[in-house]
Short mmCIF file of C-alpha atoms (C1' of nucleotides) in Angstrom, two decimals:
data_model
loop_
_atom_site.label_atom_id
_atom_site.label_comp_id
_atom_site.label_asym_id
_atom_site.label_seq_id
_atom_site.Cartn_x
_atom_site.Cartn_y
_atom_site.Cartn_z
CA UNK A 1 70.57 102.43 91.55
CA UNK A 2 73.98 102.72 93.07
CA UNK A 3 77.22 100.70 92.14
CA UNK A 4 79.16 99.38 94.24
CA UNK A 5 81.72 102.19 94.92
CA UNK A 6 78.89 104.41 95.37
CA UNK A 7 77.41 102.41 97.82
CA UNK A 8 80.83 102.53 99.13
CA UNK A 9 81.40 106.31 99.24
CA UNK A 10 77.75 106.83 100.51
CA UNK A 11 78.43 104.51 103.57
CA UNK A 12 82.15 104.43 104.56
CA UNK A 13 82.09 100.66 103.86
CA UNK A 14 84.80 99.78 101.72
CA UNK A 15 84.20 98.13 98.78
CA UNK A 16 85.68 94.44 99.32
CA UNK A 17 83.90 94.83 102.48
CA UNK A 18 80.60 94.75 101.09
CA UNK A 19 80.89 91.87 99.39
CA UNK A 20 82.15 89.95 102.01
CA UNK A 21 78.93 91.13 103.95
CA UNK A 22 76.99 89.27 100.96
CA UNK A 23 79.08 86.61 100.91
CA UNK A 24 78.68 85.53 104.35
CA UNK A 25 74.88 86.82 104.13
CA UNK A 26 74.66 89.50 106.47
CA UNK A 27 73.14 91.39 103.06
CA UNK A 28 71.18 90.02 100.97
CA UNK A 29 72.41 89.58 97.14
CA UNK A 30 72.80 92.09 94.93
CA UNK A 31 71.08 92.55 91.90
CA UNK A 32 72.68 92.66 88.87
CA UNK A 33 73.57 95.14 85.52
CA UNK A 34 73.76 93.63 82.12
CA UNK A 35 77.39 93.07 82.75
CA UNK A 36 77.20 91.20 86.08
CA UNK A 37 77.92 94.04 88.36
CA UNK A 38 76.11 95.25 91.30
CA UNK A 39 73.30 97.51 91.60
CA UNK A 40 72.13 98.84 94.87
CA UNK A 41 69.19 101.02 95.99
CA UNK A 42 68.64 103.09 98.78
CA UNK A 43 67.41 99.88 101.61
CA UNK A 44 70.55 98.51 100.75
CA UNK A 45 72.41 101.56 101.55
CA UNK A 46 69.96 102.17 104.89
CA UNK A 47 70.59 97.98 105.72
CA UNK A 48 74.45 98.83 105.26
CA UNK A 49 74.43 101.68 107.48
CA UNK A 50 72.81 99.91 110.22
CA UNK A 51 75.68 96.95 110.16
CA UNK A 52 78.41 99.89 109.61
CA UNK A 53 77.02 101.99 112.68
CA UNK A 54 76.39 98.95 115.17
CA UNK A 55 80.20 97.75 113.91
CA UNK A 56 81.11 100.84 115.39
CA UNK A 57 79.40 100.55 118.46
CA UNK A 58 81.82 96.79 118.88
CA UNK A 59 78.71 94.96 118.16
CA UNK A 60 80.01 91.07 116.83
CA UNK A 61 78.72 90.55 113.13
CA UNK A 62 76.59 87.42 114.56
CA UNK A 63 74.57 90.05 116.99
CA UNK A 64 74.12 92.53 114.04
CA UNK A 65 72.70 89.47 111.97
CA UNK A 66 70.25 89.42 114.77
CA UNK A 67 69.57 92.72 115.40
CA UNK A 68 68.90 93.27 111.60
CA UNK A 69 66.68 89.86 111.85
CA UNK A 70 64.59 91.30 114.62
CA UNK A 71 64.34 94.87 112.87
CA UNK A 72 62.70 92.72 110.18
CA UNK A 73 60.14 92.04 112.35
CA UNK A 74 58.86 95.22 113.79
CA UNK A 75 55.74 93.88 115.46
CA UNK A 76 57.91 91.61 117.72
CA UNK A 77 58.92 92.46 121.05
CA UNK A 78 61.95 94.43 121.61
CA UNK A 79 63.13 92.69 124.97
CA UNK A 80 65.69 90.62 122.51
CA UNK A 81 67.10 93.36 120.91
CA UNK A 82 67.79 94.82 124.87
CA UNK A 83 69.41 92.17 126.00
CA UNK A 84 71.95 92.27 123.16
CA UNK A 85 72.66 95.85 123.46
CA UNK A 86 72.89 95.27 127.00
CA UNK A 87 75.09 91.94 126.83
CA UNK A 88 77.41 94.76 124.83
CA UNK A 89 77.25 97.47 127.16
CA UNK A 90 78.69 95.31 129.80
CA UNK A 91 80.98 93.83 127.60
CA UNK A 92 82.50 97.42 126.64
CA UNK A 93 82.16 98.43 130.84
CA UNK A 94 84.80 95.31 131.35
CA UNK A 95 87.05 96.55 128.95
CA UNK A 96 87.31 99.57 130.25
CA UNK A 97 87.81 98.78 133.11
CA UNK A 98 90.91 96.26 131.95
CA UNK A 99 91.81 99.16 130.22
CA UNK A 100 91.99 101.52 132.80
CA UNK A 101 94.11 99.20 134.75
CA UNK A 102 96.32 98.61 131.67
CA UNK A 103 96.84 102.15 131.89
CA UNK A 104 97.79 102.29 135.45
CA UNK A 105 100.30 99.55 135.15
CA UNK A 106 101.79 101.50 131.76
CA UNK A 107 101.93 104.83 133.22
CA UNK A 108 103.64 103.72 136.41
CA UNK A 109 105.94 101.64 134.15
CA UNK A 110 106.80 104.53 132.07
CA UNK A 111 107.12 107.48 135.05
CA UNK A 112 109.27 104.59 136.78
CA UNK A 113 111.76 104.41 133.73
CA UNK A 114 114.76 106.72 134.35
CA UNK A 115 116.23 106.48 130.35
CA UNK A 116 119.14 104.66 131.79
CA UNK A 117 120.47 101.21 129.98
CA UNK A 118 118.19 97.99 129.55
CA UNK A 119 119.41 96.62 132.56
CA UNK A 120 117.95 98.54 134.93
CA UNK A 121 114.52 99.66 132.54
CA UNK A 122 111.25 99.31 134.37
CA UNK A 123 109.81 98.57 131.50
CA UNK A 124 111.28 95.49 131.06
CA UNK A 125 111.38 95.07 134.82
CA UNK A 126 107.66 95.51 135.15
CA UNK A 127 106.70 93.21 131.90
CA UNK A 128 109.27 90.57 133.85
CA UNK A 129 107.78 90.24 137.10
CA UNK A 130 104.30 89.25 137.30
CA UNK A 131 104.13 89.49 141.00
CA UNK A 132 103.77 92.99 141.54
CA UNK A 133 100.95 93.76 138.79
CA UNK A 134 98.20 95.92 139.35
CA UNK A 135 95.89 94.66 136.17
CA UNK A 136 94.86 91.78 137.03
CA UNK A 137 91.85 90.86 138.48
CA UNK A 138 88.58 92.53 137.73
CA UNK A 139 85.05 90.55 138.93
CA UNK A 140 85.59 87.50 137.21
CA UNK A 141 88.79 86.75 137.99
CA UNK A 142 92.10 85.89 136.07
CA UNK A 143 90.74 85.13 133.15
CA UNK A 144 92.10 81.98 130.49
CA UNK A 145 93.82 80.89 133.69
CA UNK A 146 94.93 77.18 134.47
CA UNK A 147 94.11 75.69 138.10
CA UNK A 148 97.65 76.52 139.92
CA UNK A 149 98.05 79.73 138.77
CA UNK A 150 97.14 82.79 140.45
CA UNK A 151 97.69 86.35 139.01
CA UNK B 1 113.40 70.00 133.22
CA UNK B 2 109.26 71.10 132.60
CA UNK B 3 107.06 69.28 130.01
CA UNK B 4 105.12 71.71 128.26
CA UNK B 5 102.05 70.87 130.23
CA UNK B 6 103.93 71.99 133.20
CA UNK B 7 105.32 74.80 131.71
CA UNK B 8 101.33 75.47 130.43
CA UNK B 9 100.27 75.15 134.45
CA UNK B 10 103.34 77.13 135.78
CA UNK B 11 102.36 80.30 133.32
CA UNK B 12 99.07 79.88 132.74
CA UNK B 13 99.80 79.85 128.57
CA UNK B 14 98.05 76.79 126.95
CA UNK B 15 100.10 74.16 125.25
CA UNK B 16 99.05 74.93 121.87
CA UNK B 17 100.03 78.22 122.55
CA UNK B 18 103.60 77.49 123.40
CA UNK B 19 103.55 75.64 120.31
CA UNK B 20 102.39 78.15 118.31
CA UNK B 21 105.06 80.90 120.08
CA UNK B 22 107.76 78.57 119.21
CA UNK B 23 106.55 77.82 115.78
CA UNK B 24 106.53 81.56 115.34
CA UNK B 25 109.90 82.03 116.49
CA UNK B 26 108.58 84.49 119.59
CA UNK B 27 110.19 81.29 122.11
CA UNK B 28 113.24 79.15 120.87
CA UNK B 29 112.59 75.57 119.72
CA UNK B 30 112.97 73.56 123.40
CA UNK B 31 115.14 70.91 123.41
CA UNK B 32 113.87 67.14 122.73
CA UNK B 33 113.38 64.08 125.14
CA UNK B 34 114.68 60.51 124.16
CA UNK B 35 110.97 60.51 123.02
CA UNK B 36 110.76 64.03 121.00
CA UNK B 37 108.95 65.65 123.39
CA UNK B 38 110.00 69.42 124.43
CA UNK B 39 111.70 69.74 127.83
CA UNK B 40 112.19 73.38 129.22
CA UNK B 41 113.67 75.16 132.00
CA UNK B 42 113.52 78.19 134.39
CA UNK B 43 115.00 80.32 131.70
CA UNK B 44 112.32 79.29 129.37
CA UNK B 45 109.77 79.59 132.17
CA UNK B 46 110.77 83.11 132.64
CA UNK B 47 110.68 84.28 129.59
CA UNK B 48 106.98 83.09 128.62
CA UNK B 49 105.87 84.16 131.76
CA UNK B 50 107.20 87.72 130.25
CA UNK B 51 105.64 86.90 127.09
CA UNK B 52 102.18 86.29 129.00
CA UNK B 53 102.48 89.66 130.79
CA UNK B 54 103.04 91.37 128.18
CA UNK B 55 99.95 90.07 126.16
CA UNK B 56 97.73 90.48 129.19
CA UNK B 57 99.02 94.03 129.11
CA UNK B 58 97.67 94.35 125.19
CA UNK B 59 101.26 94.35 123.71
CA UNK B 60 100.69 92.75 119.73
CA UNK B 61 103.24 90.08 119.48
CA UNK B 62 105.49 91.81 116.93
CA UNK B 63 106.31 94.32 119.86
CA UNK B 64 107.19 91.63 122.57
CA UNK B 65 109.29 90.40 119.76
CA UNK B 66 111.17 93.45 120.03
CA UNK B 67 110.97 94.11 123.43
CA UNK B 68 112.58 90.35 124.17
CA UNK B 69 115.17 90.98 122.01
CA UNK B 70 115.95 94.55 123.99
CA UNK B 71 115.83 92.64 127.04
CA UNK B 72 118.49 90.14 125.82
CA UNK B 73 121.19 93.11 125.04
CA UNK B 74 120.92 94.96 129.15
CA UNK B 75 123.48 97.55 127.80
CA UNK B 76 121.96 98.96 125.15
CA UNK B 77 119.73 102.05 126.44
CA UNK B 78 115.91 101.70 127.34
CA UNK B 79 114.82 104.55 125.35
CA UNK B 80 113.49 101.68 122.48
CA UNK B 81 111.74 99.93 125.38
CA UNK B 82 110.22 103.63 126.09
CA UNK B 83 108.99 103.98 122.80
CA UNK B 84 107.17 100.60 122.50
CA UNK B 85 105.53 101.29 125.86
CA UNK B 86 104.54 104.67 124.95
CA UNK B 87 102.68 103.95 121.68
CA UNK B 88 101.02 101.07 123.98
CA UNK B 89 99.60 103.88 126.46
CA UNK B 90 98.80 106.20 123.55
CA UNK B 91 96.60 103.32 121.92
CA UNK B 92 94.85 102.22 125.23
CA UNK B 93 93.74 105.95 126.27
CA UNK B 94 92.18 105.73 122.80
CA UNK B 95 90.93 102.99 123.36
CA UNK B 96 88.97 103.98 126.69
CA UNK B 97 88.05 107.49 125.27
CA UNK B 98 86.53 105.29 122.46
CA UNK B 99 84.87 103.00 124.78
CA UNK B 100 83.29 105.25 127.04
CA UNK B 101 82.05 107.18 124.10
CA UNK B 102 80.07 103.96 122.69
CA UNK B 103 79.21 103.27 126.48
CA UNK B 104 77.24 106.77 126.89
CA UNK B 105 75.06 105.51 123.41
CA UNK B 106 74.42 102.30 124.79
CA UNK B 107 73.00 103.57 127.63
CA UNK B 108 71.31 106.26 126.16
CA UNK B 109 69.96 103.37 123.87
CA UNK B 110 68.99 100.91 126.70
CA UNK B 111 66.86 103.76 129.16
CA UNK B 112 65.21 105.01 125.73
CA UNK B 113 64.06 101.76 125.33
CA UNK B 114 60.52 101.76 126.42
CA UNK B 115 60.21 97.70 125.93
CA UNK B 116 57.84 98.18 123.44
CA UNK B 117 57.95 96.44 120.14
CA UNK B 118 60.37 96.56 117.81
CA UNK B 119 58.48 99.48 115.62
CA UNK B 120 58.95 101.91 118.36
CA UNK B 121 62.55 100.46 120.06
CA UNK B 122 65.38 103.08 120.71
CA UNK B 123 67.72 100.15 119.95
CA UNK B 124 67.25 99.77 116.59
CA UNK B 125 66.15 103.23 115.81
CA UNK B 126 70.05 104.23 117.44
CA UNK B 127 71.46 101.77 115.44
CA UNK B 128 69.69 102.75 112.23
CA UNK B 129 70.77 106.55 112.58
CA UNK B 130 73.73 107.28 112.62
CA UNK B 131 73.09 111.22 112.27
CA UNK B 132 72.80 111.54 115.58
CA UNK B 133 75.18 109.40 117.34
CA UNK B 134 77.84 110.60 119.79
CA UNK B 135 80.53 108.41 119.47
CA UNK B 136 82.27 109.20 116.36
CA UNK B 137 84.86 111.74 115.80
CA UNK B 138 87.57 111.66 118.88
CA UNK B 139 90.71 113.12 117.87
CA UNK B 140 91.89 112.08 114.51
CA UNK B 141 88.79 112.35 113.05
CA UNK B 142 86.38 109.96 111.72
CA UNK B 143 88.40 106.99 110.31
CA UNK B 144 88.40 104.48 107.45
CA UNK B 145 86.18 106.47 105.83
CA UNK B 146 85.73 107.19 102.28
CA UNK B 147 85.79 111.46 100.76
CA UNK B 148 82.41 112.26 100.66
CA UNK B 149 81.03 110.37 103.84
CA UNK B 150 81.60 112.71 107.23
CA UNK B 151 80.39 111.09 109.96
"C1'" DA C 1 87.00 104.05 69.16
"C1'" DT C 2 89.74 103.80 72.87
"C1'" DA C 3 91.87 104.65 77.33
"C1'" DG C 4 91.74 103.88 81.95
"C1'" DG C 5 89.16 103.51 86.01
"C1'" DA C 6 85.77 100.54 88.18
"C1'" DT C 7 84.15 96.18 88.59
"C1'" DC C 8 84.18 91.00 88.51
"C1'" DT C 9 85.80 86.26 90.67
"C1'" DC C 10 89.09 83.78 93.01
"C1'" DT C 11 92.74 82.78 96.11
"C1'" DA C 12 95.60 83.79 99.84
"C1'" DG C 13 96.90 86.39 103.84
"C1'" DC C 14 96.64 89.12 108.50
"C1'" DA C 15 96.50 88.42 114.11
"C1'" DA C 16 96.62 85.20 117.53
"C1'" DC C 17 95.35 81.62 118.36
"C1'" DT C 18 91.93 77.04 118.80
"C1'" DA C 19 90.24 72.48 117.49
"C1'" DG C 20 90.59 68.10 115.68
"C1'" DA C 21 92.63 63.80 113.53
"C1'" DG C 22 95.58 60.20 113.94
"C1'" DG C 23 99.65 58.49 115.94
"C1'" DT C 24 103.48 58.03 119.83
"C1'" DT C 25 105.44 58.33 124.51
"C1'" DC C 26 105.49 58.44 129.34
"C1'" DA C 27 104.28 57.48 134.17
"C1'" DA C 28 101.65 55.17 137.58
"C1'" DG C 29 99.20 51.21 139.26
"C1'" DA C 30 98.43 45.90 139.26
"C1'" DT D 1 107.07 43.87 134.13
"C1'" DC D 2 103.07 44.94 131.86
"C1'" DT D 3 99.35 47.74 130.82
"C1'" DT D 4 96.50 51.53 130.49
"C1'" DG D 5 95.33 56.03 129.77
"C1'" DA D 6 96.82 60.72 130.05
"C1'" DA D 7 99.92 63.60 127.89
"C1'" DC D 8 102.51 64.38 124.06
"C1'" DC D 9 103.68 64.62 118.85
"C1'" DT D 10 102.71 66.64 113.86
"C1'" DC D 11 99.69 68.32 110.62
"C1'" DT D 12 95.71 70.52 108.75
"C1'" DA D 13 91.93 73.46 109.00
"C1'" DG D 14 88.95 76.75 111.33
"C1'" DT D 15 87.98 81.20 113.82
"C1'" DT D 16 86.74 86.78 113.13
"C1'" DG D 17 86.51 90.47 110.16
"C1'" DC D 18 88.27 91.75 107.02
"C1'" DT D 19 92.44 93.16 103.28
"C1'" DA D 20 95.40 92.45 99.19
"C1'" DG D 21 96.51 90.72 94.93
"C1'" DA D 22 95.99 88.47 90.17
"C1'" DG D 23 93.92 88.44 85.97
"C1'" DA D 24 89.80 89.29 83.41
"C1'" DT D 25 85.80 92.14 82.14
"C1'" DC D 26 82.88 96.25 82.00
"C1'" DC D 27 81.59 101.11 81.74
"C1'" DT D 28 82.16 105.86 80.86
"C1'" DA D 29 84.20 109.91 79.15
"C1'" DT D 30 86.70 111.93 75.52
#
DNA sequence: ATAGGATCTCTAGCAACTAGAGGTTCAAGA
DNA sequence: TCTTGAACCTCTAGTTGCTAGAGATCCTAT
C-alpha cells in the first residue's frame, strides 16, 4: 500500500495531479487509511503509468479514458484502440509539419536580422507583413480562417 | 472606420477574440460609435494582423506583448526582438525533435498491431510499458519528474 | 510527547480563448 | 419612415490539464 507521494515518486505524476485524475475519474477512487488519506497498490500505480506514458505520447485525457476503457476489456477487438493511436499519429505528423515551417519562417527571420535598430529589424518586419509568409498552408488549408481571407 | 466584424473578416481574428485582446490590454480599447460600438482603423488593422502572425507563428501572447511594444520605439536596437525570436526557434526545434520521437513509437505501435484483440494489441501493451519506449530523454533530460523515477 | 513533513479539502488561477444569455444598435428593404 | 433581423454590446461561465495556495489534520521519527 502506497501513499500518495509514493505513488507520486514511483510514477513521475505529481501529487495534485493525481487527484485531479480521480477527481475527474480517469482513476478510480482511492481507498482510504484510518485518517482519510490515500492508499494505493500496485494496479493503481500500473493504471497511472499507462495515463502518464500515453500523456507523453500527446494523447488528449478523453482518448486515454478510452484507451484505458478498452484495455479493460481485453477480449474486445483492438481496431478501436488503432484508430485512436492512429487519429494521433497524424495529428503529431501535422504538427510537425507546421512546425517545420515555423522553423523556416524563424530561421530566415533571424539570419535576415542584421542587429541594427527596430526600424529596420526583420523580425518585426517579417511578424508585420503577412504577405510574404512561408507557414501557411499545409493540406487543409488556412486553418480558423474567415471567408475573405486568404493566407 | 471598420466594425469589429470587419476588422474580424479583414484579419481573420474572431470578434470575441478582439475583445478578449483588448480586454487584455494586448490591442488598445477602440474608440466608440454614437451607439457604443468599437470603430477601428488601418492602424488598428495592422497591428492585429501582426498580432495574428505572430500567434500563427507560436509566439505566447506575453511575448507579442513585448515585441509590440519594441516595434512602437524603431530606435531602440533589435537585439530584444532577437532574443524573443530566438527562444521561439529554440522551443520549436524541441518541439519537432519531440514530435518525431513520439511519431517513430506510434508507428512502431500501429505496424505491431496485428488487429487482434485487445489481450494481444501492441497499442496498449506500448502504452502500458514504458520501459521500453523511445521517446523520452532528448536533451535536458527526462522532465517533471520526481528523484527516484528515471525514465 | 512533540516537531515537522505529508496529507486532507477547498478555492482560485494559468493560457488563450469560446459559448451563451439577455439586451441594444445599425443597415437594408418595403 | 418603419421594420426586421443581423450584428453588436456586456457579463458570466466553460474549456483543457493542470498548478498554487490556505488552513486544517495526520503520521512518523526522535
Amino acid at each position: 500500500m502506497l501513499s500518495i507521494g509514493k505513488l507520486s515518486a514511483a510514477t513521475g505524476v505529481k501529487v495534485p495531479t493525481i487527484r485531479y485524475y480521480e477527481e475527474i475519474g480517469l482513476l478510480p477512487e482511492a481507498e482510504r487509511s484510518a485518517g482519510n488519506q490515500r492508499l494505493y497498490r500496485k494496479e493503481h500505480q500500473e493504471r497511472l503509468a499507462f495515463v502518464r506514458h500515453s500523456r507523453e505520447l500527446g494523447f488528449p485525457l478523453d482518448d486515454i479514458r478510452e484507451l484505458l476503457s478498452l484495455s479493460d476489456r481485453p477480449d474486445m477487438s483492438c481496431a478501436a484502440a488503432d484508430v485512436i493511436a492512429s487519429r494521433q499519429l497524424a495529428a503529431v505528423k501535422d504538427r510537425i509539419a507546421r512546425l517545420q515551417a515555423l522553423q523556416q519562417e524563424l530561421e530566415r527571420m533571424l539570419t535576415q536580422c542584421a542587429q541594427g535598430t527596430i526600424s529596420d529589424c526583420k523580425v518585426i518586419e517579417v511578424l508585420s507583413n503577412h504577405e510574404n509568409c512561408l507557414h501557411a498552408d499545409h493540406g487543409e488549408g488556412c486553418h480558423s480562417v474567415h471567408p475573405g481571407h486568404d493566407c
